[in-house]
Amino acid sequence: MNILIVGSGGREHAIAMSVSKSPLAKKIYCAPGNAGISAVAQCVPIGAMEFEKLVSFAKEKEIDLVIVGMDDPLVGGLVDEMEAAGIRTFGPRKNAAILEGSKAFSKELMKKYNIPTAAYETFDDAKKAFAYLEEAAYPIVLKADGLALGKGVLICNTKEEAKDGVKTIMEDKKFGDAGSRMVIEEFMTGREVSVLSFVDGKTIKIMSSAQDHKRAGDGDTGLNTGGMGTFSPSPFYTDEVDEYCKKYIYQATVDAMAKEGRPFQGVIFFGLMLTKEGPKVLEYNARFGDPEAQVVLPRMKNDILEVMEACVNGTLDEIDLEFEDSAAVCVVLASEGYPLHYEKGLPISGSERFEQEEGYYCFHAGTKFDEGGNLVTNGGRVLGITAKGPDLRQARENAYKATEWVQFENKYMRSDIGNAIL
Ligand code: AMP
Ligand code: GLY
């Protein structure tokens, strides 16, 4: 099969690496990709939102399966464009990717189908939102409706903070059009778990659980980021939690989407909070998590292309998803200053070592080769260092050891990834 992967982060590197291990894969392309991805796929300089160019490229290269890794092109309808051109594509169509693309949509869906989530109200009008805040309980959570790179969520401890937040989202439009509408919801407490799943429109198969560390600083301080590190499996995702989610959340979501005339094919990422009253959905994403994919995919035993083909064909019920009885930890190496301001173009050394070490992975996120062919930083999150081990403790130790193998100026990482399991 000829494969085209769309995206350029650590997640796409993890996907590309899994695809490269499949005996079904012939030629693998990635648009636009990054320096690390070019070791397992041919990178082509087409942006993830350049739909016309992507479709022509896929036709020209006789691509058998397009895999869309990122949220923006999914929400924008790349899958629909590919399908219209007769190209098989793994990922939800635009009308299903709205599960991630609109928080107002996903909250309404959960309410309608009794899927456990935080209580909420939706607002199109800042005045009504201000009025609602007068009577609300604090802390409270404000969410811009649309995609805002994980930054459109504000947790406000007081009425004053919340009013500022509404102003920021709806009046100042800090998150752009994502803030034309907003959701205000109940603040929940508990441990967070990320559960990724494969879905073929009707059947859902759950992958091994993971936990992300979203804040920039140790001890969950500082700004929200795309994710600073992950571990898998999550020991807090017990059999009891799994049973509950299977009964009330997973299949219920897939069935709800089908009933709404929006059959979902691809990956549903359930952001769960394990509250005292039971697991509740914090958010849905319509794609693999990043860096969740970097700890989940290296532990998956199945041929990823077989599973993705089954999703596209609607035969996922025939697949048994299997994961190694191992653990994995990913520590993100970022550029100091992420997620705000950081330098790019700084030389990276030492990453070759990962090619020789079994069970260690250096997933590239923001990297490129400069004009002289040197590997340099090219983003806020630079590399995802993943290591496996027989258990989480050992995997964590291995991952932190491996972070020392790579060097670049302004290298920054959290030192407490996976501390929760110690
Ligand atoms: P989201 O993009 O919806 O996942 O929100 C980003 C982060 O904000 C989540 O991972 C949680 O840590 C936090 N968060 C979102 N919604 C809530 C909530 N209702 N209660 C508490 N924390 C929340
Ligand atoms: N790591 C969280 C996300 O991919 O949205």
Coordinates of C-alpha atoms and ligand atoms in Angstrom, one line a residue:
M1 CA 0.0 0.0 0.0
N2 CA 1.1 3.6 -0.7
I3 CA 0.4 5.7 2.4
L4 CA 0.2 9.4 2.9
I5 CA 0.3 10.7 6.5
V6 CA -0.9 14.3 7.1
G7 CA 0.7 16.3 9.9
S8 CA 4.1 17.2 11.3
G9 CA 4.3 16.4 15.0
G10 CA 5.5 13.7 17.4
R11 CA 2.1 12.0 16.9
E12 CA 2.7 11.8 13.2
H13 CA 6.2 10.5 13.8
A14 CA 4.8 7.7 16.1
I15 CA 2.1 6.9 13.4
A16 CA 4.7 6.9 10.7
M17 CA 7.0 4.6 12.7
S18 CA 4.1 2.1 13.3
V19 CA 3.2 2.2 9.6
S20 CA 6.8 1.6 8.6
K21 CA 6.7 -1.7 10.6
S22 CA 3.7 -3.0 8.6
P23 CA 4.4 -5.5 5.9
L24 CA 1.5 -3.9 4.0
A25 CA 3.3 -0.6 3.6
K26 CA 5.1 0.0 0.3
K27 CA 5.8 3.7 -0.1
I28 CA 5.1 6.1 2.9
Y29 CA 4.8 9.8 2.4
C30 CA 4.2 12.5 5.1
A31 CA 3.0 16.0 4.4
P32 CA 4.6 18.1 5.6
G33 CA 6.4 15.9 8.1
N34 CA 9.6 16.9 10.0
A35 CA 13.3 15.9 10.1
G36 CA 12.7 12.7 12.2
I37 CA 9.8 11.6 10.1
S38 CA 12.0 11.7 7.0
A39 CA 13.9 8.6 8.4
V40 CA 10.7 6.5 7.9
A41 CA 8.7 8.3 5.3
Q42 CA 9.3 10.7 2.4
C43 CA 8.4 14.2 3.5
V44 CA 6.6 16.4 1.0
P45 CA 6.4 20.2 1.5
I46 CA 2.6 20.5 1.4
G47 CA 0.9 22.0 4.4
A48 CA -1.8 20.1 6.2
M49 CA -4.4 22.7 5.2
E50 CA -3.5 22.7 1.5
F51 CA -6.4 20.4 0.6
E52 CA -6.2 20.8 -3.2
K53 CA -2.5 20.1 -3.3
L54 CA -2.9 17.1 -0.9
V55 CA -5.6 15.6 -3.1
S56 CA -3.6 16.0 -6.3
F57 CA -0.5 14.6 -4.7
A58 CA -2.5 11.6 -3.4
K59 CA -3.9 11.0 -6.9
E60 CA -0.5 11.3 -8.6
K61 CA 1.2 8.9 -6.2
E62 CA -1.7 6.4 -6.2
I63 CA -2.1 6.6 -2.5
D64 CA -4.1 3.7 -1.1
L65 CA -4.7 5.1 2.3
V66 CA -4.4 8.7 3.6
I67 CA -4.0 9.0 7.4
V68 CA -4.9 12.4 8.8
G69 CA -3.2 12.9 12.2
M70 CA -4.1 16.5 13.0
D71 CA -7.3 18.2 14.2
D72 CA -7.3 21.2 11.9
P73 CA -7.6 19.4 8.6
L74 CA -10.1 16.9 10.0
V75 CA -12.4 19.7 11.3
G76 CA -11.9 21.5 8.0
G77 CA -13.1 18.5 5.9
L78 CA -9.9 17.0 4.4
V79 CA -11.4 13.5 4.6
D80 CA -14.5 14.6 2.6
E81 CA -12.2 16.1 -0.1
M82 CA -10.1 13.0 -0.3
E83 CA -13.2 10.7 -0.5
A84 CA -14.8 12.9 -3.2
A85 CA -11.7 12.2 -5.2
G86 CA -12.0 8.5 -4.6
I87 CA -9.1 8.2 -2.1
R88 CA -9.6 6.1 1.0
T89 CA -8.9 8.0 4.1
F90 CA -8.5 7.1 7.8
G91 CA -10.2 9.8 9.9
P92 CA -13.7 11.3 10.5
R93 CA -15.5 13.4 7.9
K94 CA -16.2 17.0 8.7
N95 CA -19.6 16.3 10.1
A96 CA -18.2 13.8 12.6
A97 CA -14.9 15.7 13.4
I98 CA -17.2 18.4 14.9
L99 CA -17.1 16.1 18.0
E100 CA -13.8 17.9 18.6
G101 CA -14.4 21.0 16.5
S102 CA -17.2 22.3 18.6
K103 CA -17.5 22.0 22.4
A104 CA -21.1 23.2 22.2
F105 CA -21.9 20.3 19.9
S106 CA -20.2 17.7 22.0
K107 CA -21.8 19.0 25.2
E108 CA -25.2 18.9 23.6
L109 CA -24.6 15.4 22.3
M110 CA -23.6 14.2 25.8
K111 CA -26.7 15.8 27.3
K112 CA -29.0 14.4 24.7
Y113 CA -27.7 10.8 25.1
N114 CA -27.0 10.9 28.8
I115 CA -23.3 10.5 28.6
P116 CA -21.7 11.6 31.9
T117 CA -20.0 15.0 31.7
A118 CA -19.8 18.3 33.7
A119 CA -23.1 20.4 33.9
Y120 CA -22.9 23.3 31.5
E121 CA -24.6 26.1 29.6
T122 CA -23.8 27.4 26.1
F123 CA -23.7 31.2 25.3
D124 CA -23.7 33.1 22.0
D125 CA -23.9 36.4 23.8
A126 CA -21.5 37.9 26.3
K127 CA -24.2 39.8 28.2
K128 CA -26.0 36.6 29.0
A129 CA -22.7 34.9 30.0
F130 CA -22.0 37.8 32.4
A131 CA -25.5 37.5 33.9
Y132 CA -25.0 33.7 34.4
L133 CA -21.8 34.3 36.3
E134 CA -23.6 36.4 38.9
E135 CA -25.4 33.3 40.2
A136 CA -22.8 30.6 39.4
A137 CA -20.6 28.5 41.8
Y138 CA -16.8 28.9 41.8
P139 CA -14.4 27.7 40.5
I140 CA -15.9 27.6 37.1
V141 CA -14.6 26.6 33.7
L142 CA -14.9 28.7 30.5
K143 CA -14.3 27.1 27.1
A144 CA -14.2 28.8 23.7
D145 CA -16.4 26.7 21.3
G146 CA -14.0 26.0 18.5
L147 CA -10.4 24.7 18.1
A148 CA -8.0 26.8 20.0
L149 CA -4.9 24.6 20.2
G150 CA -5.9 23.4 23.7
K151 CA -5.6 26.9 25.0
G152 CA -9.3 27.9 24.8
V153 CA -10.0 26.7 28.3
L154 CA -9.9 29.0 31.3
I155 CA -10.4 27.8 34.9
C156 CA -11.6 30.8 37.0
N157 CA -11.6 30.8 40.8
T158 CA -13.7 34.0 41.3
K159 CA -16.5 35.9 39.6
E160 CA -14.1 38.6 38.7
E161 CA -11.7 36.2 37.0
A162 CA -14.6 34.6 35.1
K163 CA -15.9 38.0 33.9
D164 CA -12.4 38.8 32.6
G165 CA -12.4 35.4 31.0
V166 CA -15.7 36.0 29.2
K167 CA -14.3 39.3 28.0
T168 CA -11.1 37.7 26.7
I169 CA -12.9 34.9 24.8
M170 CA -16.1 36.6 23.5
E171 CA -15.2 40.3 23.3
D172 CA -11.5 40.5 22.8
K173 CA -11.6 37.3 20.7
K174 CA -8.3 36.2 22.0
F175 CA -8.9 32.7 20.5
G176 CA -10.4 34.2 17.3
D177 CA -13.6 32.9 15.9
A178 CA -13.4 29.9 18.3
G179 CA -14.7 32.4 20.8
S180 CA -17.9 33.5 19.0
R181 CA -19.7 31.0 21.2
M182 CA -18.6 29.6 24.5
V183 CA -19.5 26.9 27.0
I184 CA -19.4 27.6 30.8
E185 CA -19.2 24.5 32.8
E186 CA -19.0 23.0 36.3
F187 CA -15.5 22.6 37.7
M188 CA -14.7 19.0 38.3
T189 CA -11.9 17.5 40.4
G190 CA -10.2 14.1 40.0
R191 CA -7.5 12.4 38.1
E192 CA -7.4 12.8 34.3
V193 CA -7.0 9.8 31.9
S194 CA -6.7 9.8 28.1
V195 CA -8.3 6.9 26.4
L196 CA -7.8 6.5 22.6
S197 CA -10.0 4.2 20.5
F198 CA -10.4 3.0 17.0
V199 CA -13.9 3.4 15.5
D200 CA -15.4 2.2 12.2
G201 CA -18.7 4.0 12.4
K202 CA -20.4 1.4 14.6
T203 CA -17.8 -0.7 16.4
I204 CA -15.3 0.8 18.9
K205 CA -12.1 -0.8 20.2
I206 CA -10.3 0.8 23.1
M207 CA -6.5 1.2 23.2
S208 CA -4.4 1.1 26.3
S209 CA -5.0 4.1 28.6
A210 CA -2.5 7.0 29.1
Q211 CA -2.1 10.1 31.2
D212 CA -0.9 13.4 29.9
H213 CA 0.8 16.3 31.8
K214 CA -0.7 19.4 30.2
R215 CA 0.8 22.3 32.2
A216 CA 4.3 23.7 31.3
G217 CA 5.8 23.5 34.8
D218 CA 6.6 20.9 37.5
G219 CA 3.8 20.2 39.9
D220 CA 1.2 21.1 37.3
T221 CA 2.1 24.8 37.4
G222 CA 2.4 27.3 34.6
L223 CA 0.5 27.6 31.3
N224 CA -1.5 24.9 29.5
T225 CA 0.5 23.3 26.7
G226 CA -0.2 20.6 24.1
G227 CA 1.2 18.1 26.6
M228 CA 4.6 17.9 28.3
G229 CA 4.8 14.1 28.8
T230 CA 2.7 11.0 29.1
F231 CA 2.7 7.5 30.5
S232 CA 0.8 4.4 29.6
P233 CA -1.0 2.5 30.9
S234 CA -2.6 4.6 33.6
P235 CA -2.8 2.6 36.9
F236 CA -5.8 4.7 37.8
Y237 CA -7.7 3.3 34.9
T238 CA -8.9 0.2 36.8
D239 CA -11.1 -2.6 35.5
E240 CA -13.9 -1.0 37.3
V241 CA -13.4 2.3 35.5
D242 CA -13.1 0.5 32.2
E243 CA -16.3 -1.4 32.8
Y244 CA -18.2 1.8 33.7
C245 CA -16.9 3.7 30.6
K246 CA -17.8 0.7 28.4
K247 CA -21.3 0.8 29.7
Y248 CA -22.0 4.5 29.7
I249 CA -19.4 6.4 27.5
Y250 CA -17.7 4.6 24.7
Q251 CA -20.3 2.7 22.7
A252 CA -22.9 5.4 23.7
T253 CA -20.8 8.0 22.0
V254 CA -20.3 6.0 18.8
D255 CA -24.1 5.1 18.7
A256 CA -25.0 8.8 19.4
M257 CA -22.9 10.0 16.4
A258 CA -24.4 7.3 14.1
K259 CA -28.0 8.2 15.3
E260 CA -27.3 11.9 14.5
G261 CA -26.3 11.0 11.0
R262 CA -22.6 11.6 11.7
P263 CA -21.0 8.1 11.7
F264 CA -17.6 8.4 13.2
Q265 CA -14.6 6.6 11.5
G266 CA -11.1 7.1 12.9
V267 CA -9.8 7.7 16.4
I268 CA -12.0 9.0 19.2
F269 CA -9.9 10.3 22.1
F270 CA -11.8 10.4 25.3
G271 CA -10.4 13.0 27.8
L272 CA -11.9 11.6 31.0
M273 CA -11.9 12.8 34.6
L274 CA -12.3 10.2 37.3
T275 CA -14.5 12.1 39.7
K276 CA -16.0 10.9 43.0
E277 CA -19.3 10.3 41.2
G278 CA -17.6 8.2 38.5
P279 CA -15.8 8.9 35.2
K280 CA -17.0 11.9 33.2
V281 CA -16.0 13.2 29.8
L282 CA -13.9 16.3 29.9
E283 CA -13.6 16.5 26.1
Y284 CA -13.5 14.5 22.9
N285 CA -10.8 14.7 20.3
A286 CA -11.2 13.3 16.8
R287 CA -7.6 12.1 16.5
F288 CA -4.7 10.5 18.4
G289 CA -3.4 12.5 21.3
D290 CA 0.0 14.0 21.2
P291 CA 2.0 12.9 23.2
E292 CA -0.4 10.1 24.1
A293 CA 0.3 8.4 20.7
Q294 CA 4.0 8.3 21.6
V295 CA 3.4 6.0 24.5
V296 CA 0.4 4.0 23.2
L297 CA 1.4 3.1 19.7
P298 CA 4.8 1.7 20.6
R299 CA 3.0 -0.8 22.9
M300 CA 0.4 -1.8 20.3
K301 CA 1.0 -5.4 18.9
N302 CA -1.4 -5.1 15.9
D303 CA -0.4 -4.1 12.4
I304 CA -1.6 -0.5 12.5
L305 CA -2.6 -0.6 8.8
E306 CA -4.7 -3.6 9.3
V307 CA -6.6 -1.8 12.1
M308 CA -7.0 1.4 10.1
E309 CA -8.2 -0.6 7.0
A310 CA -10.8 -2.3 9.2
C311 CA -12.0 1.2 10.4
V312 CA -12.4 2.4 6.8
N313 CA -14.0 -0.9 5.7
G314 CA -16.4 -1.1 8.7
T315 CA -14.9 -4.5 9.8
L316 CA -13.4 -3.5 13.1
D317 CA -15.4 -6.1 14.9
E318 CA -13.1 -8.7 13.3
I319 CA -10.0 -7.1 15.0
D320 CA -8.6 -8.0 18.4
L321 CA -6.6 -5.0 19.6
E322 CA -3.6 -6.2 21.6
F323 CA -1.1 -4.3 23.7
E324 CA 2.2 -5.5 25.2
D325 CA 2.2 -6.1 28.9
S326 CA 4.8 -3.3 29.2
A327 CA 4.7 0.3 30.2
A328 CA 6.0 3.4 28.4
V329 CA 6.8 6.9 29.4
C330 CA 7.4 9.9 27.2
V331 CA 9.2 13.1 28.3
V332 CA 8.8 16.0 26.0
L333 CA 11.9 18.1 25.4
A334 CA 10.7 21.6 24.7
S335 CA 12.5 24.9 23.9
E336 CA 12.6 27.1 27.0
G337 CA 9.8 29.6 26.8
Y338 CA 7.2 27.2 25.3
P339 CA 4.2 27.7 25.0
L340 CA 4.8 31.5 24.5
H341 CA 8.1 32.6 23.0
Y342 CA 11.1 30.5 22.2
E343 CA 14.0 30.4 19.8
K344 CA 14.1 28.2 16.7
G345 CA 17.0 27.0 14.6
L346 CA 19.2 25.7 17.5
P347 CA 21.4 22.6 16.6
I348 CA 20.4 19.3 18.1
S349 CA 22.9 16.5 18.8
G350 CA 22.8 13.0 20.0
S351 CA 19.6 11.7 18.5
E352 CA 21.4 9.0 16.5
R353 CA 21.9 6.9 19.6
F354 CA 18.2 6.0 19.6
E355 CA 18.6 4.0 16.4
Q356 CA 20.7 1.5 18.3
E357 CA 18.7 1.2 21.5
E358 CA 15.8 -1.3 21.6
G359 CA 12.8 0.1 23.5
Y360 CA 13.8 3.7 23.2
Y361 CA 12.3 6.2 20.8
C362 CA 13.2 9.8 19.8
F363 CA 10.0 11.1 18.3
H364 CA 10.5 14.4 16.5
A365 CA 7.9 17.2 16.9
G366 CA 9.5 20.6 16.0
T367 CA 12.6 19.8 14.1
K368 CA 14.0 20.3 10.6
F369 CA 17.2 20.1 8.6
D370 CA 18.7 23.5 8.0
E371 CA 20.3 24.5 4.7
G372 CA 23.5 22.9 5.7
G373 CA 21.7 19.6 6.4
N374 CA 22.1 20.0 10.2
L375 CA 19.3 18.9 12.6
V376 CA 17.9 22.0 14.3
T377 CA 14.9 22.9 16.5
N378 CA 11.8 24.2 14.7
G379 CA 9.1 24.5 17.3
G380 CA 8.1 24.7 21.0
R381 CA 7.9 21.0 21.5
V382 CA 11.0 19.7 19.9
L383 CA 11.3 16.0 20.7
G384 CA 9.4 13.3 22.6
I385 CA 11.7 10.9 24.4
T386 CA 9.9 7.6 24.9
A387 CA 11.2 4.5 26.7
K388 CA 9.5 1.3 27.5
G389 CA 10.1 -0.9 30.5
P390 CA 8.5 -3.9 32.3
D391 CA 6.6 -1.5 34.5
L392 CA 6.0 2.2 34.8
R393 CA 8.7 2.9 37.3
Q394 CA 11.4 1.3 35.1
A395 CA 10.0 2.9 32.0
R396 CA 10.1 6.3 33.7
E397 CA 13.7 5.8 34.8
N398 CA 14.7 4.7 31.2
A399 CA 12.9 7.7 29.7
Y400 CA 14.7 10.2 31.9
K401 CA 18.0 8.5 31.3
A402 CA 17.5 8.8 27.6
T403 CA 16.6 12.6 27.8
E404 CA 20.3 13.0 28.6
W405 CA 21.4 11.5 25.3
V406 CA 20.2 14.5 23.3
Q407 CA 21.4 18.0 23.6
F408 CA 20.3 21.4 22.3
E409 CA 20.5 24.9 23.7
N410 CA 17.5 26.0 25.8
K411 CA 16.4 22.4 26.3
Y412 CA 13.6 22.3 28.8
M413 CA 11.6 19.4 30.3
R414 CA 9.4 18.7 33.2
S415 CA 11.2 16.6 35.8
D416 CA 8.0 15.0 37.3
I417 CA 6.5 13.1 34.4
G418 CA 4.9 10.0 35.8
N419 CA 5.6 11.0 39.5
A420 CA 2.0 10.1 40.2
I421 CA 2.9 6.4 39.8
L422 CA 5.9 6.4 42.2
Ligands
AMP1 P1 -10.1 20.5 27.5 O1 -9.4 21.1 26.3 O2 -11.6 20.6 27.4 O3 -9.6 19.1 27.7 O4 -9.5 21.2 28.7 C1 -8.2 21.4 29.0 C2 -7.9 21.0 30.4 O5 -8.7 21.9 31.3 C3 -8.3 19.6 30.8 O6 -7.3 18.7 30.5 C4 -8.5 19.8 32.3 O7 -7.3 19.7 33.0 C5 -9.1 21.2 32.4 N1 -10.6 21.1 32.4 C6 -11.4 21.2 31.4 N2 -12.7 21.1 31.8 C7 -12.7 21.0 33.1 C8 -13.7 20.9 34.1 N3 -15.0 20.9 33.8 N4 -13.3 20.8 35.4 C9 -12.0 20.9 35.7 N5 -11.0 21.0 34.8 C10 -11.3 21.1 33.5
GLY2 N1 -2.2 15.7 24.6 C1 -3.5 16.2 24.5 C2 -4.0 16.3 23.1 O1 -3.4 15.7 22.2 O2 -5.0 16.9 22.9

